[in-house]
C-alpha positions as a Python dict, from the first residue, in 0.01 Angstrom:
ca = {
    (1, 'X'): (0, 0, 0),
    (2, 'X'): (6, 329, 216),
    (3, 'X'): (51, 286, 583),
    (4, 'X'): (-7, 538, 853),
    (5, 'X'): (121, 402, 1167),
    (6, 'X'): (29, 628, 1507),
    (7, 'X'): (221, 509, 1807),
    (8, 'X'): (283, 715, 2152),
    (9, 'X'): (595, 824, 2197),
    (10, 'X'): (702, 529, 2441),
    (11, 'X'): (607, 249, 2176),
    (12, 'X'): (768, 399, 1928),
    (13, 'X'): (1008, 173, 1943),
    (14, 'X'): (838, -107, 1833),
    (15, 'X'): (647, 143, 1603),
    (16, 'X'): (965, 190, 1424),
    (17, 'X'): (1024, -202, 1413),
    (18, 'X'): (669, -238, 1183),
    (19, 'X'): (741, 46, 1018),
    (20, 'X'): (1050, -95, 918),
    (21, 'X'): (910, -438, 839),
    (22, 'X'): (628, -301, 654),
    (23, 'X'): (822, -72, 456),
    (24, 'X'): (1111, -359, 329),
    (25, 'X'): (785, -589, 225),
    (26, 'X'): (723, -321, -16),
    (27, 'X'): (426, -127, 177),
    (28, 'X'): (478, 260, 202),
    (29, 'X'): (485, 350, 544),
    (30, 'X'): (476, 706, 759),
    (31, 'X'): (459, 682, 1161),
    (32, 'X'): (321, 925, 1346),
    (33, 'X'): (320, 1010, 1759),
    (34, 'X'): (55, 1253, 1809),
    (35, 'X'): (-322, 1202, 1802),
    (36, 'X'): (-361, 1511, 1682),
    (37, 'X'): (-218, 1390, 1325),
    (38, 'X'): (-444, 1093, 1350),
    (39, 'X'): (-765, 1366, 1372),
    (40, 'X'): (-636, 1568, 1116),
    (41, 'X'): (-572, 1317, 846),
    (42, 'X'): (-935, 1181, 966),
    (43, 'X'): (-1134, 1530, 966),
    (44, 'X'): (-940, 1664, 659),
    (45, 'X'): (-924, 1386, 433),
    (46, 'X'): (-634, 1472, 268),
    (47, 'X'): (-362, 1176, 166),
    (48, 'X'): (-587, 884, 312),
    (49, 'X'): (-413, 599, 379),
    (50, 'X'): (-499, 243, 275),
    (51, 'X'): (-449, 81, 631),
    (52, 'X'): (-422, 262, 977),
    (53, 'X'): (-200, 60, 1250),
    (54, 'X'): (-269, 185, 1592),
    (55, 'X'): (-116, 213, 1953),
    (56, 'X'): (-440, 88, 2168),
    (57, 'X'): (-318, 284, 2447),
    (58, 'X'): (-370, 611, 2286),
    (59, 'X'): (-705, 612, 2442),
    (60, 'X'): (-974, 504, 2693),
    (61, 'X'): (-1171, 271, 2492),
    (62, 'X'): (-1442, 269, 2760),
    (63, 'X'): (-1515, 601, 2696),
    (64, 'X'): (-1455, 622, 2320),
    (65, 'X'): (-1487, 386, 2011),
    (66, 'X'): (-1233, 470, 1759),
    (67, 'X'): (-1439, 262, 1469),
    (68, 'X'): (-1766, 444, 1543),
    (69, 'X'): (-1624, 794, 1513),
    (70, 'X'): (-1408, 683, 1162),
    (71, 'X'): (-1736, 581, 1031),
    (72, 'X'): (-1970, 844, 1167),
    (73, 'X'): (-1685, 1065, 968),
    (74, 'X'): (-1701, 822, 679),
    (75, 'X'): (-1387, 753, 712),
    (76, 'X'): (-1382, 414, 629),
    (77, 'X'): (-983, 283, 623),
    (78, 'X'): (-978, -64, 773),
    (79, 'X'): (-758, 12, 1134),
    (80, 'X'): (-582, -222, 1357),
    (81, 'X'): (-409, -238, 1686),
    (82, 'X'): (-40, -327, 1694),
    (83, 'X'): (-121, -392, 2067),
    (84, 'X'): (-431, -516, 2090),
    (85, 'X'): (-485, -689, 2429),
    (86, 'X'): (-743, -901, 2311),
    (87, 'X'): (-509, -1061, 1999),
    (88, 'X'): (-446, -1424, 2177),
    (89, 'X'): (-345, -1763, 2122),
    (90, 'X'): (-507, -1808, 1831),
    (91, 'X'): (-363, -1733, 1490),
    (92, 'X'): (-347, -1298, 1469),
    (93, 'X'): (-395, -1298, 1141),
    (94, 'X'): (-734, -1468, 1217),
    (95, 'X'): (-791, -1233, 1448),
    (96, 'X'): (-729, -927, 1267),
    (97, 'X'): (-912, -1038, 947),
    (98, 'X'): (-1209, -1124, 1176),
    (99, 'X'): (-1177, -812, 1361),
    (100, 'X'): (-1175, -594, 1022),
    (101, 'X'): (-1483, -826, 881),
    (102, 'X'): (-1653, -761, 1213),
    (103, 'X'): (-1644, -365, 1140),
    (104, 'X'): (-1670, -353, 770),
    (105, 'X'): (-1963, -600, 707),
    (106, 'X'): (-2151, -336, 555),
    (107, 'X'): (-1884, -256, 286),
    (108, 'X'): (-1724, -592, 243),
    (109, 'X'): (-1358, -572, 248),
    (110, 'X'): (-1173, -649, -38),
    (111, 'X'): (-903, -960, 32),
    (112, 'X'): (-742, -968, -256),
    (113, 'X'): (-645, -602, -168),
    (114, 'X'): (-590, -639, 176),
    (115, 'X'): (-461, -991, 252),
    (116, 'X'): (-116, -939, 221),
    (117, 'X'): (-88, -601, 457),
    (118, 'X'): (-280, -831, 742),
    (119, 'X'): (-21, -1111, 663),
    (120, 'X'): (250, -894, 726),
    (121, 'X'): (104, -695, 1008),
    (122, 'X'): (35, -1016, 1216),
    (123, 'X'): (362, -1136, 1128),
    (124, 'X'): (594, -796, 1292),
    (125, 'X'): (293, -798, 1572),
    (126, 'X'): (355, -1176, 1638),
    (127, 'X'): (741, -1096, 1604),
    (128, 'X'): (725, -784, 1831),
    (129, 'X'): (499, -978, 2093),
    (130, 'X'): (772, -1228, 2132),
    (131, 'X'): (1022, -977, 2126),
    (132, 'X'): (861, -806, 2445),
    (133, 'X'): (729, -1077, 2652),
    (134, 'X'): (842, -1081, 2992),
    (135, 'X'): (1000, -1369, 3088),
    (136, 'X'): (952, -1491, 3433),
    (137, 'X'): (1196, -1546, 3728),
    (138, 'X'): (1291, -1838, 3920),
    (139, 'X'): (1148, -1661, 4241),
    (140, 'X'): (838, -1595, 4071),
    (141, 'X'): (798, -1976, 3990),
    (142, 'X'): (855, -2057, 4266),
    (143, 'X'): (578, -1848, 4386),
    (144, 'X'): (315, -1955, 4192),
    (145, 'X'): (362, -2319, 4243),
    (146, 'X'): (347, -2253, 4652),
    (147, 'X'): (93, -1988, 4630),
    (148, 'X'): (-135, -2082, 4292),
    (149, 'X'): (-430, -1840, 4280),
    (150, 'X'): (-775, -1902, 4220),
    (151, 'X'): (-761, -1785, 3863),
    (152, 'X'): (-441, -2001, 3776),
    (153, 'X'): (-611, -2344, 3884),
    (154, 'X'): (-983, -2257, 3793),
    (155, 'X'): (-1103, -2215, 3456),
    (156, 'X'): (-1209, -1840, 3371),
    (157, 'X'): (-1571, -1945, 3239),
    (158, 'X'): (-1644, -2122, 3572),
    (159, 'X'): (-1540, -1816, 3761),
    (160, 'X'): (-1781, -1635, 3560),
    (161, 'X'): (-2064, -1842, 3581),
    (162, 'X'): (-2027, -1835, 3964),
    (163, 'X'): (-2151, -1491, 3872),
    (164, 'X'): (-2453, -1610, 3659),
    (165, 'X'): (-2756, -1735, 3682),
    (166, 'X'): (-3105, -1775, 3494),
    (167, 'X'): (-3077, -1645, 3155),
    (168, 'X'): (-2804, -1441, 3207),
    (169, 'X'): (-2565, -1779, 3289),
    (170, 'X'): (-2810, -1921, 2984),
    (171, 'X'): (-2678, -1609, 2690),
    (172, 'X'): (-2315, -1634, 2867),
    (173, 'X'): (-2301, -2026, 2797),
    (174, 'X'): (-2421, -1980, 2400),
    (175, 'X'): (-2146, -1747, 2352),
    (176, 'X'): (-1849, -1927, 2498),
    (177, 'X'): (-1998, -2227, 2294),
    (178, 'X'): (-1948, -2016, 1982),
    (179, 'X'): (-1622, -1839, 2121),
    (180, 'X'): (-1499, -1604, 1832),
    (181, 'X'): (-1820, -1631, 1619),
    (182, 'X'): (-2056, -1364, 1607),
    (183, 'X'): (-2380, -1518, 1778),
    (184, 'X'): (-2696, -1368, 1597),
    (185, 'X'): (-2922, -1187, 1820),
    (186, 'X'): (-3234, -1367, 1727),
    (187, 'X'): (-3046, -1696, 1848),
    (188, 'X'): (-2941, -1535, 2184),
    (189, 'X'): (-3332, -1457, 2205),
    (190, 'X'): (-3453, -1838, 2217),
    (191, 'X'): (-3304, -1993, 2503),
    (192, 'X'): (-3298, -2340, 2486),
    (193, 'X'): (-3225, -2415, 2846),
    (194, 'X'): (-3518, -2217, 3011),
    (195, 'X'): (-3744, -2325, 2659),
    (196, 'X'): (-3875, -1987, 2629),
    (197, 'X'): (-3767, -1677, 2365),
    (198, 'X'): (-3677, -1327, 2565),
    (199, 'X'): (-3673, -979, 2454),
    (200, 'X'): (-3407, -829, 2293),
    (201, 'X'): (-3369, -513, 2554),
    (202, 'X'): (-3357, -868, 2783),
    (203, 'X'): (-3090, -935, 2558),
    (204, 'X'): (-2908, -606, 2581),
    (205, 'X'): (-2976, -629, 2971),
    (206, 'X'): (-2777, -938, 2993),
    (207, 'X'): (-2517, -868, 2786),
    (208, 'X'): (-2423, -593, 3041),
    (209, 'X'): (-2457, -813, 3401),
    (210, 'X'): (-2261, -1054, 3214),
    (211, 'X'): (-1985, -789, 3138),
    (212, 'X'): (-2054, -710, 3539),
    (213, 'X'): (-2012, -1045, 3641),
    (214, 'X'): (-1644, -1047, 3435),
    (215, 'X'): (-1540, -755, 3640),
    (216, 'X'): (-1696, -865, 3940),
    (217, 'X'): (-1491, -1229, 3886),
    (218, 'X'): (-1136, -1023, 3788),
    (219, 'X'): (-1143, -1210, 3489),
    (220, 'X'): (-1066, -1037, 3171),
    (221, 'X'): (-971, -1381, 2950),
    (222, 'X'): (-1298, -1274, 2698),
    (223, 'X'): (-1430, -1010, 2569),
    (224, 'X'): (-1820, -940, 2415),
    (225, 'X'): (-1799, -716, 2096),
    (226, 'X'): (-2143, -641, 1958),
    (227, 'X'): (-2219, -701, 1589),
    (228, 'X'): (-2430, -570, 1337),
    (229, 'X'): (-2623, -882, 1383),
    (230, 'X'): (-2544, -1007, 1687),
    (231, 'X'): (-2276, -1030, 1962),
    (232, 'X'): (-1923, -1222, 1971),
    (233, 'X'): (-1690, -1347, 2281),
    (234, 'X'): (-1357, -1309, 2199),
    (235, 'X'): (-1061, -1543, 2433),
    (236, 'X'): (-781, -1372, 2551),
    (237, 'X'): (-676, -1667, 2670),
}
């Protein structure tokens, strides 16, 4: 399969590492650090790739969606982050084939094509996570165990809710219930707590205090990706 790979220049170290991975489990790979080659392949459409692997730092993503502007240029090449911040715990390849079904529902990726480049990109990510990990000191130990802060002995959903309340606290609590399944907006609309159904600008309105109240708490352990359909919490955690 053909693999663009766009790193900055200061992860192109472990750009090099997947490339090389991808390229001896029999993938054809090219790596790239400039943005500007990642525009021009996108705007021209000349040599597509089959799979994009991406440095997540290469941008603000508050400011800019990466998977809105491939598709409003119908560029439609499933992309993934080889440092994704919000890849956890949980299995990556889960996470990436979840991620990529999340963002092509409308075309319906093909896994017999694409299972095996997600296997091996989880894989070198997984690999290249452990690789980096910072390992902590005996001081800082040491530190934590003498000086534990609030968000090491209290769980992040309860500092959240602190935040919450009416059917804000109601929409938070149905999506960590169905943590890393898309929650379909009709369902967030009938509240079963406060037995009524809402809006769905109430809905929308919500979504965002409850993205507030995450800041507001320092807690970044999930993250609320909207759907076609609906909305999903994703654990960092």
């Amino acid at each position: 399969m053909r693999v663009y790979i766009f790193s900055l220049p200061q992860n192109l170290e472990i750009a090099r590492k997947i490339q090389d991975f991808l390229n001896l489990k029999g993938h054809s790979v090219k790596l790239f650090d400039s943005d500007s080659q990642f525009f021009s392949f996108v705007y021209q459409k000349e040599k597509i790739p089959d799979f994009v692997v991406y440095d997540y730092l290469f941008f603000n993503h508050n400011l800019w969606n990466i998977y809105n502007f491939m598709k409003s240029e119908n560029c439609l090449v499933p992309l993934i982050f080889f440092n994704d911040p919000a890849i956890h715990s949980e299995s990556t390849k889960f996470f990436l084939k979840n991620t990529l079904n999340l963002l092509h529902a409308e075309n319906k990726i093909d896994w017999e094509k694409y299972d095996q480049i997600v296997s091996d990109a989880a894989k070198i990510i997984d690999s290249t996570k452990v690789e980096n990990k910072k390992t902590e000191t005996e001081t800082e130990i040491v530190q934590k165990i003498q000086n534990p802060s609030e968000k090491q002995h209290i769980n992040p959903e309860k500092r959240i809710s602190k935040e919450l309340s009416g059917i804000n606290l109601a929409i938070f609590k149905k999506l960590f219930n169905n943590l890393n399944n898309c929650v379909p907006l009709k369902e967030l609309q009938n509240s079963e707590e406060l037995k009524k159904q809402i809006r769905e600008t109430t809905v929308f309105c919500s979504i965002s205090k409850i993205r507030k109240a995450m800041k507001n708490a320092d807690e970044d352990a999930f993250e609320i990706l909207k759907n076609p359909d609906g909305y999903t919490m994703i654990s960092r955690y």
